[in-house]
Short mmCIF file of C-alpha atoms in Angstrom, two decimals:
data_model
loop_
_atom_site.label_atom_id
_atom_site.label_comp_id
_atom_site.label_asym_id
_atom_site.label_seq_id
_atom_site.Cartn_x
_atom_site.Cartn_y
_atom_site.Cartn_z
CA GLN T 1203 1.42 -5.56 11.03
CA VAL T 1204 -1.68 -3.71 9.93
CA GLN T 1205 -1.13 -0.29 8.42
CA LEU T 1206 -3.25 2.37 6.78
CA ALA T 1207 -1.38 5.11 4.96
CA GLU T 1208 -3.02 8.31 3.75
CA SER T 1209 -1.63 10.55 1.04
CA GLY T 1210 -2.72 13.41 -1.17
CA GLY T 1211 -3.14 16.23 1.31
CA GLY T 1212 -1.79 19.70 0.71
CA LEU T 1213 -2.38 23.42 0.60
CA VAL T 1214 -4.93 24.69 -1.91
CA GLN T 1215 -7.10 27.74 -2.46
CA ALA T 1216 -10.83 27.79 -1.86
CA GLY T 1217 -12.72 26.27 -4.76
CA ALA T 1218 -9.92 23.89 -5.69
CA PHE T 1219 -9.93 20.10 -5.45
CA LEU T 1220 -7.81 17.38 -3.90
CA LYS T 1221 -7.93 13.60 -3.99
CA LEU T 1222 -6.90 11.72 -0.89
CA SER T 1223 -5.81 8.10 -1.00
CA CYS T 1224 -5.59 5.49 1.74
CA ALA T 1225 -3.69 2.30 1.13
CA ALA T 1226 -4.11 -0.68 3.45
CA SER T 1227 -1.36 -3.23 3.99
CA GLY T 1228 -0.66 -6.10 6.32
CA ARG T 1229 -3.92 -7.93 5.78
CA THR T 1230 -6.78 -8.16 3.37
CA PHE T 1231 -9.15 -5.26 3.76
CA SER T 1232 -11.41 -6.26 0.94
CA GLN T 1233 -14.21 -7.08 3.40
CA TYR T 1234 -13.65 -4.12 5.69
CA ASP T 1235 -15.84 -1.05 5.65
CA MET T 1236 -13.81 2.11 5.28
CA ALA T 1237 -14.30 5.71 6.28
CA TRP T 1238 -12.72 9.13 6.36
CA PHE T 1239 -12.73 11.34 9.42
CA ARG T 1240 -11.19 14.75 9.96
CA GLN T 1241 -9.92 16.63 12.94
CA VAL T 1242 -9.07 20.23 13.68
CA ALA T 1243 -6.56 20.81 16.46
CA GLY T 1244 -8.30 21.00 19.80
CA LYS T 1245 -11.57 19.56 18.50
CA GLU T 1246 -13.10 16.12 18.19
CA ARG T 1247 -12.51 13.88 15.22
CA ASP T 1248 -15.53 14.17 12.94
CA PHE T 1249 -17.05 11.78 10.45
CA VAL T 1250 -16.70 12.75 6.79
CA ALA T 1251 -17.65 9.77 4.61
CA ALA T 1252 -17.92 5.99 4.66
CA ILE T 1253 -18.17 3.16 2.18
CA SER T 1254 -19.17 -0.45 2.69
CA TRP T 1255 -16.82 -3.26 1.74
CA THR T 1256 -18.97 -4.01 -1.31
CA GLY T 1257 -18.97 -0.37 -2.34
CA GLY T 1258 -22.73 -0.51 -2.47
CA PHE T 1259 -23.42 1.70 0.52
CA LEU T 1260 -22.15 5.25 0.86
CA ASP T 1261 -22.65 7.77 3.61
CA TYR T 1262 -21.62 11.42 3.85
CA ALA T 1263 -21.67 14.11 6.46
CA ASP T 1264 -24.09 16.89 5.52
CA SER T 1265 -21.22 19.38 5.38
CA VAL T 1266 -19.53 17.55 2.48
CA LYS T 1267 -22.49 15.99 0.65
CA GLY T 1268 -22.43 16.94 -3.01
CA ARG T 1269 -18.78 18.05 -2.87
CA PHE T 1270 -16.90 14.95 -1.68
CA THR T 1271 -16.97 11.45 -3.13
CA ILE T 1272 -15.69 8.32 -1.43
CA SER T 1273 -14.72 5.29 -3.52
CA ARG T 1274 -12.71 2.09 -3.38
CA GLY T 1275 -10.03 0.83 -5.69
CA ASN T 1276 -10.54 -2.34 -7.69
CA ALA T 1277 -8.43 -4.33 -5.26
CA LYS T 1278 -10.65 -3.10 -2.39
CA ASN T 1279 -7.64 -2.36 -0.20
CA THR T 1280 -7.48 1.26 -1.28
CA VAL T 1281 -10.01 3.97 -0.56
CA PHE T 1282 -10.17 7.44 -2.05
CA LEU T 1283 -11.76 10.73 -1.12
CA GLN T 1284 -12.31 13.13 -4.00
CA MET T 1285 -12.81 16.58 -2.54
CA ASN T 1286 -14.19 19.28 -4.83
CA SER T 1287 -15.14 22.90 -4.21
CA LEU T 1288 -12.98 23.00 -1.12
CA ARG T 1289 -13.72 25.57 1.56
CA PRO T 1290 -11.56 27.02 4.33
CA GLU T 1291 -13.72 25.14 6.84
CA ASP T 1292 -12.55 21.87 5.26
CA THR T 1293 -9.09 22.53 6.68
CA ALA T 1294 -8.18 19.62 8.96
CA VAL T 1295 -6.11 16.51 9.31
CA TYR T 1296 -7.88 13.75 7.39
CA TYR T 1297 -7.75 10.17 8.65
CA CYS T 1298 -8.85 6.96 7.02
CA ALA T 1299 -10.18 4.14 9.14
CA ALA T 1300 -11.25 0.51 8.71
CA SER T 1301 -14.06 -1.38 10.39
CA GLY T 1302 -14.67 -5.11 10.40
CA GLY T 1303 -18.03 -4.62 12.10
CA GLY T 1304 -20.05 -2.52 9.71
CA VAL T 1305 -20.34 0.99 8.35
CA SER T 1306 -20.86 3.66 10.98
CA ARG T 1307 -20.41 7.33 11.73
CA ASN T 1308 -19.23 6.31 15.19
CA ILE T 1309 -15.51 6.66 15.62
CA ARG T 1310 -15.48 3.70 18.05
CA GLN T 1311 -16.61 1.36 15.28
CA TYR T 1312 -13.25 1.58 13.55
CA GLU T 1313 -10.35 -0.64 14.65
CA TYR T 1314 -7.61 0.59 12.36
CA TRP T 1315 -6.46 4.14 11.68
CA GLY T 1316 -3.91 5.87 9.53
CA GLN T 1317 -1.59 8.65 10.68
CA GLY T 1318 -3.50 11.35 8.86
CA THR T 1319 -2.80 13.81 6.07
CA GLN T 1320 -3.10 17.58 6.39
CA VAL T 1321 -5.49 19.47 4.14
CA THR T 1322 -5.30 23.25 4.27
CA VAL T 1323 -7.67 25.44 2.27
CA SER T 1324 -6.87 29.13 2.07
CA SER T 1325 -9.50 31.78 1.42
#
């Protein structure tokens, strides 16, 4: 059974940092492109960042560029999101996702999803 499990969320003050992790299990994700999305209750799930399976291509939403960094672990089946200079508007549930068909900002590109981890940033 394929599973993605996020961890690392929490409650922090504005300006602080958090590092989210997503661990894949059940199959080899080393050749899957990975991404982070986030969702506020009642709104659509938005793209945050993506990384190709080689790690050679990175993409970021304009709202997080320069503050967030996506990376992969050495085993390629773990992906991280380092979030610095957090803002109250970063508050959301963060989801990791895996795509076997290429890097994309399109939510439909991703076949596998985790359950999400809550990030709350207080002002």
